[in-house]
Short mmCIF file of C-alpha atoms in Angstrom, two decimals:
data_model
loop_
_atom_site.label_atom_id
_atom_site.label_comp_id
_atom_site.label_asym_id
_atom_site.label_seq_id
_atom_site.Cartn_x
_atom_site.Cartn_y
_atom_site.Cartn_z
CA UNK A 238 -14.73 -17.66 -21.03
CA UNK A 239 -17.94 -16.20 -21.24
CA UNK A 240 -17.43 -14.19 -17.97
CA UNK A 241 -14.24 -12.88 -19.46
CA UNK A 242 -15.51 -12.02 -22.14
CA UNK A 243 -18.80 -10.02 -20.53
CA UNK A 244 -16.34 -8.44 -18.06
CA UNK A 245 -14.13 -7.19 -21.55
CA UNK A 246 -17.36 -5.70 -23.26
CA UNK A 247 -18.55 -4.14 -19.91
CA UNK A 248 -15.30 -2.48 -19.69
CA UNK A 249 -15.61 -1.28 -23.22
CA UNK A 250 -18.82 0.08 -22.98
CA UNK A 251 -18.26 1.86 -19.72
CA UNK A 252 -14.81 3.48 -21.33
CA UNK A 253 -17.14 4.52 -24.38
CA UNK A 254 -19.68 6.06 -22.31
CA UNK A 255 -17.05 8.10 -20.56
CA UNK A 256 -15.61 9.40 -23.41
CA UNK A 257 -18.79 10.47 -24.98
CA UNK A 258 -19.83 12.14 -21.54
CA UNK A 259 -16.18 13.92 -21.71
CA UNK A 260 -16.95 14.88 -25.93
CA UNK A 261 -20.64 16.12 -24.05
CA UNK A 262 -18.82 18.40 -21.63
CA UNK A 263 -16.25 19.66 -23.81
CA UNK A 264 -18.94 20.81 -26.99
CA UNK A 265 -20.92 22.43 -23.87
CA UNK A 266 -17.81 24.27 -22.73
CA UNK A 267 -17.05 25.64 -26.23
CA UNK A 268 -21.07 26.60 -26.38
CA UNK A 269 -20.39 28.70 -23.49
CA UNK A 270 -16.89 30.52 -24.19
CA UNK A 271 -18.71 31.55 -27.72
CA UNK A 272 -21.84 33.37 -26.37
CA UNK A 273 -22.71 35.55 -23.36
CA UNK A 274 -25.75 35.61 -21.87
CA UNK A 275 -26.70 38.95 -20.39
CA UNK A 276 -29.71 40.78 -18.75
CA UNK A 277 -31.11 43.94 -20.87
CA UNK A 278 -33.82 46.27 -20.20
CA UNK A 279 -34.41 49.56 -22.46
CA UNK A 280 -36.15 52.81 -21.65
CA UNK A 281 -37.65 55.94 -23.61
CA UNK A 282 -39.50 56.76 -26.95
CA UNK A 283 -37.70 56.96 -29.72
CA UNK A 284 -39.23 59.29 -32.20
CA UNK A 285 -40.83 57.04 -35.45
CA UNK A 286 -39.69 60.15 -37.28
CA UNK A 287 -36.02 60.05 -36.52
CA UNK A 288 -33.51 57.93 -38.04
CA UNK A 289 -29.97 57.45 -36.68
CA UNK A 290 -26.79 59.71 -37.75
CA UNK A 291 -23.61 61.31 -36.46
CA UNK A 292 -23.22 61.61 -32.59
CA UNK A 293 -20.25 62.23 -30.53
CA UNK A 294 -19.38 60.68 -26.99
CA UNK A 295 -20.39 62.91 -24.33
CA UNK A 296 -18.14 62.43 -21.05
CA UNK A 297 -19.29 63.20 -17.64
CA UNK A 298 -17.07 64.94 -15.43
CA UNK A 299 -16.34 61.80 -13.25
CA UNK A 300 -14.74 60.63 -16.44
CA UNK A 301 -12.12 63.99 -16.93
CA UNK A 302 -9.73 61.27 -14.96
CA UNK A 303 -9.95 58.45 -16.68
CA UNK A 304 -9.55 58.96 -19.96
CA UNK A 305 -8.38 55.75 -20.90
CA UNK A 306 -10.70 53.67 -19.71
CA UNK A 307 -13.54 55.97 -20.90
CA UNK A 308 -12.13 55.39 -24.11
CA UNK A 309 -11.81 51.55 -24.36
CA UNK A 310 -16.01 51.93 -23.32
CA UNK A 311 -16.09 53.90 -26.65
CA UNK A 312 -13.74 51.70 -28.77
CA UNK A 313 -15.88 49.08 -26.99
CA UNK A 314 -19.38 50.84 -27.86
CA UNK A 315 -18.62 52.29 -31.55
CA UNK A 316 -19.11 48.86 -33.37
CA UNK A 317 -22.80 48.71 -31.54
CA UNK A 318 -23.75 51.70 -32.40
CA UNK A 319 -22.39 51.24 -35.85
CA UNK A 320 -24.57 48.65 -36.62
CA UNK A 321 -27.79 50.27 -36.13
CA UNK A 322 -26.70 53.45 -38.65
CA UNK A 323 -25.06 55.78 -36.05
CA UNK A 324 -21.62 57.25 -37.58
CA UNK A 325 -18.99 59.23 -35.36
CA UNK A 326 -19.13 62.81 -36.13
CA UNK A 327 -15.65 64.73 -36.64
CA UNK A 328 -17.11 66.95 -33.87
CA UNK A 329 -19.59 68.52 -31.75
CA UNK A 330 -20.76 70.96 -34.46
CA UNK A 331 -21.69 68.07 -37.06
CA UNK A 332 -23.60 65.83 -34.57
CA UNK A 333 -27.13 65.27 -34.44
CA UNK A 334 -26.68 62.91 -30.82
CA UNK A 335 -24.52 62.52 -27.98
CA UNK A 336 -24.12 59.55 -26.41
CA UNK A 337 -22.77 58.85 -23.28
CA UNK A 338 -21.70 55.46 -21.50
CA UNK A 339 -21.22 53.99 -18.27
CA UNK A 340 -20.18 51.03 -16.87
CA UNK A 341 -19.74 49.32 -13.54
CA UNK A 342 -18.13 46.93 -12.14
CA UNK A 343 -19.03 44.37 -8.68
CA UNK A 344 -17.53 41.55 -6.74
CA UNK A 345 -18.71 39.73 -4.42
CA UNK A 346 -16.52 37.15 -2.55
CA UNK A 347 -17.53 33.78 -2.14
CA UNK A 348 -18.65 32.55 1.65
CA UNK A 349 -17.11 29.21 2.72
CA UNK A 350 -19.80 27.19 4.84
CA UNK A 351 -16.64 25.36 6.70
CA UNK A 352 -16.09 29.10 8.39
CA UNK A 353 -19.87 29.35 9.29
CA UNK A 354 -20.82 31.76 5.94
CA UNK A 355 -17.38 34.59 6.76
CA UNK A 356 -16.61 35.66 3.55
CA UNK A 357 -13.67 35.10 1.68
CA UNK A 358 -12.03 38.38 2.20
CA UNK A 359 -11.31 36.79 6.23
CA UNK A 360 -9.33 34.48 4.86
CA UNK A 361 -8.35 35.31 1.38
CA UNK A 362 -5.80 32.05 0.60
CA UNK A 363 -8.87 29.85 0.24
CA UNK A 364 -10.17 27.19 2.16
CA UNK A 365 -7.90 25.17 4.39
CA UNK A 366 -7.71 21.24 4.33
CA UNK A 367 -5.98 19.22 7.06
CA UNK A 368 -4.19 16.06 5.94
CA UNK A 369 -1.89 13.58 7.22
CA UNK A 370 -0.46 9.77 7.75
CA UNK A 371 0.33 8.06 10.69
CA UNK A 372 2.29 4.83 10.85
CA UNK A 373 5.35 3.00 12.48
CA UNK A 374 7.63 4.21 10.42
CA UNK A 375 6.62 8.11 11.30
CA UNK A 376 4.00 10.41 10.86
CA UNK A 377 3.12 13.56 8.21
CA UNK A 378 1.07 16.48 8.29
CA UNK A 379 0.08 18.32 5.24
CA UNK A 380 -1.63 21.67 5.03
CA UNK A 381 -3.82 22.32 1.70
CA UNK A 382 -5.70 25.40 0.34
CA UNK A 383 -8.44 25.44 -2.15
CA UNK A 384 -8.88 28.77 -3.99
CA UNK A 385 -12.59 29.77 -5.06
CA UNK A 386 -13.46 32.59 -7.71
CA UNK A 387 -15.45 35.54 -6.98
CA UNK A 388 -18.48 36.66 -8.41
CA UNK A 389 -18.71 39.37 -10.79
CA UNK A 390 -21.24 41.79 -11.82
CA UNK A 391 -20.81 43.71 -15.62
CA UNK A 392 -22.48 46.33 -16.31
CA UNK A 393 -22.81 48.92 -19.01
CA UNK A 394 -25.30 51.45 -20.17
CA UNK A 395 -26.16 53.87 -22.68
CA UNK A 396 -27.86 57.43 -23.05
CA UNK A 397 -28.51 59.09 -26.27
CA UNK A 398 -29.45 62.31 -26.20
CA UNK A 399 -30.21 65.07 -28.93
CA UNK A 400 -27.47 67.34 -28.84
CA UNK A 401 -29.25 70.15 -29.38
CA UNK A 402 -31.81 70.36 -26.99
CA UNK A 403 -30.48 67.62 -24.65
CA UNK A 404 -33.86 65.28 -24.29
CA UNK A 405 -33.25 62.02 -23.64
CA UNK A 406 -34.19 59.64 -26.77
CA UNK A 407 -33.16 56.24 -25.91
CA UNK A 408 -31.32 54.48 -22.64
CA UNK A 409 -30.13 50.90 -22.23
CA UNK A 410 -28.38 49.09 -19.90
CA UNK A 411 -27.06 45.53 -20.13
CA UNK A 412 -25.53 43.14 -17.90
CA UNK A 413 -23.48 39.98 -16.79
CA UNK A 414 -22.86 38.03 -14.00
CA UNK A 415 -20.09 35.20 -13.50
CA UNK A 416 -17.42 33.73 -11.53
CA UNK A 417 -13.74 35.10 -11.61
CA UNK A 418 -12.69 38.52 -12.93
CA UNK A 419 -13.80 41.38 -15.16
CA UNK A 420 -12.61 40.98 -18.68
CA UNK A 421 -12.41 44.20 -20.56
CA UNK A 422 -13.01 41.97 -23.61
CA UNK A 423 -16.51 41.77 -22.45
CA UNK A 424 -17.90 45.50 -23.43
CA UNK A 425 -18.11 45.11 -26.89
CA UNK A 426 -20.59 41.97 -26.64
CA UNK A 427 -22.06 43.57 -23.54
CA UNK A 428 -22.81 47.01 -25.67
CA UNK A 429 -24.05 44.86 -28.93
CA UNK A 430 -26.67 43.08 -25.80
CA UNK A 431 -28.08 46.52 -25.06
CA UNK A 432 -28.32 48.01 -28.50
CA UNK A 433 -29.72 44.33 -29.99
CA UNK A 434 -33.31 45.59 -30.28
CA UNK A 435 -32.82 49.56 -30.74
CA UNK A 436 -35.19 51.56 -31.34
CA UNK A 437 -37.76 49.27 -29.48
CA UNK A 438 -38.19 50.18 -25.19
CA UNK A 439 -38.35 46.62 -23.86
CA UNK A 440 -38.39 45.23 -20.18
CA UNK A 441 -36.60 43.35 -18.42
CA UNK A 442 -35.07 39.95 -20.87
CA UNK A 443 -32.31 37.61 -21.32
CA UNK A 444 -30.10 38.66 -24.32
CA UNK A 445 -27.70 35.92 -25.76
CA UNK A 446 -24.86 37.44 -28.07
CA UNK A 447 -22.33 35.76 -29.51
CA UNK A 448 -18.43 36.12 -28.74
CA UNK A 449 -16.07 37.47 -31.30
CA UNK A 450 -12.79 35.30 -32.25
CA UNK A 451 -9.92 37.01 -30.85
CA UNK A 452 -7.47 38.41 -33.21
#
């Protein structure tokens, strides 16, 4: 009786452990889908006499192309800047800075130790898996494949420049690395990472900003 009922509250305890360890895992996952954690670094001297006003985006002529994903960098962008007193000018004549923007993007495929480190681009299905069963009744072979996720590289920067004599007055760049794909959605918190500490030229430092709610 006793044994029975050790075995009972045993059994209890180990099922409330593992739910608590699941509740653990799941609060941790939510931590992470609500903040990105990105690598900043900041260069030039902004003036201690200046104070932020209208700019206008200032594309580079690899960007004549592209105009629509230029302009998603400066949807993406225009909230950041926003917040630290920049306003968009109605044009070039009514600016005081130009800013221009950049952004990158890398992957880099897994390797699978089971084909000696080839990367995944060799065999792109995933990793293969042999399986079977073997009796008097017949056999069975099955053939498996287990997918891994790149790893990508984000990256944005920014330049702003005085528009009228074209010096330099403050650059930032700001970036992100994970596994599986780049998310578009990622700009606007990657922008708010490099702009966090304008007008101050910092090295090299972890930024953590938080995700917005989708609408």
């Amino acid at each position: 009786m006793t044994t029975a009922r050790t075995t009972r509250f045993s059994a209890l305890r180990w099922l409330t452990g593992g739910l608590l360890c699941v509740a653990m895992l799941a609060l941790q996952g939510c931590a992470a889908l609500n903040e990105v954690r990105t690598e900043v670094q900041t260069f030039g001297d902004w003036p201690a006499t200046r104070s932020p006003g209208p700019y206008v985006f200032d594309r580079l002529p690899s960007q004549a192309n592209a105009a629509d994903q230029i302009g998603q960098l400066e949807a993406a962008a225009a909230p950041a800047l926003a917040s630290h007193g920049f306003t968009l000018a109605s044009g070039p004549d009514q600016a005081v800075y130009t800013v221009q923007l950049t952004a990158s993007t890398r992957v880099t495929p897994r390797y699978d130790p089971f084909w000696g480190g080839a990367p995944y681009w060799y065999h792109p299905w995933g990793r293969p898996g042999v399986g079977g069963w073997w009796g008097t009744g017949g056999g069975g072979l099955a053939l498996s494949y287990r997918m891994e996720q790149p790893y990508v590289e984000m990256l944005v920067g920014v330049v702003v420049r005085d528009r009228r004599t074209h010096a330099v007055l403050h650059e930032a760049r700001a970036s992100l690395g994970r596994l599986g794909s780049a998310d578009p959605a990622l700009y606007a918190p990657l922008f708010d990472a490099a702009l966090k500490d304008f007008p101050l030229t910092l090295g090299p430092r972890t930024v953590i900003v938080p995700l917005q709610p989708a609408p």
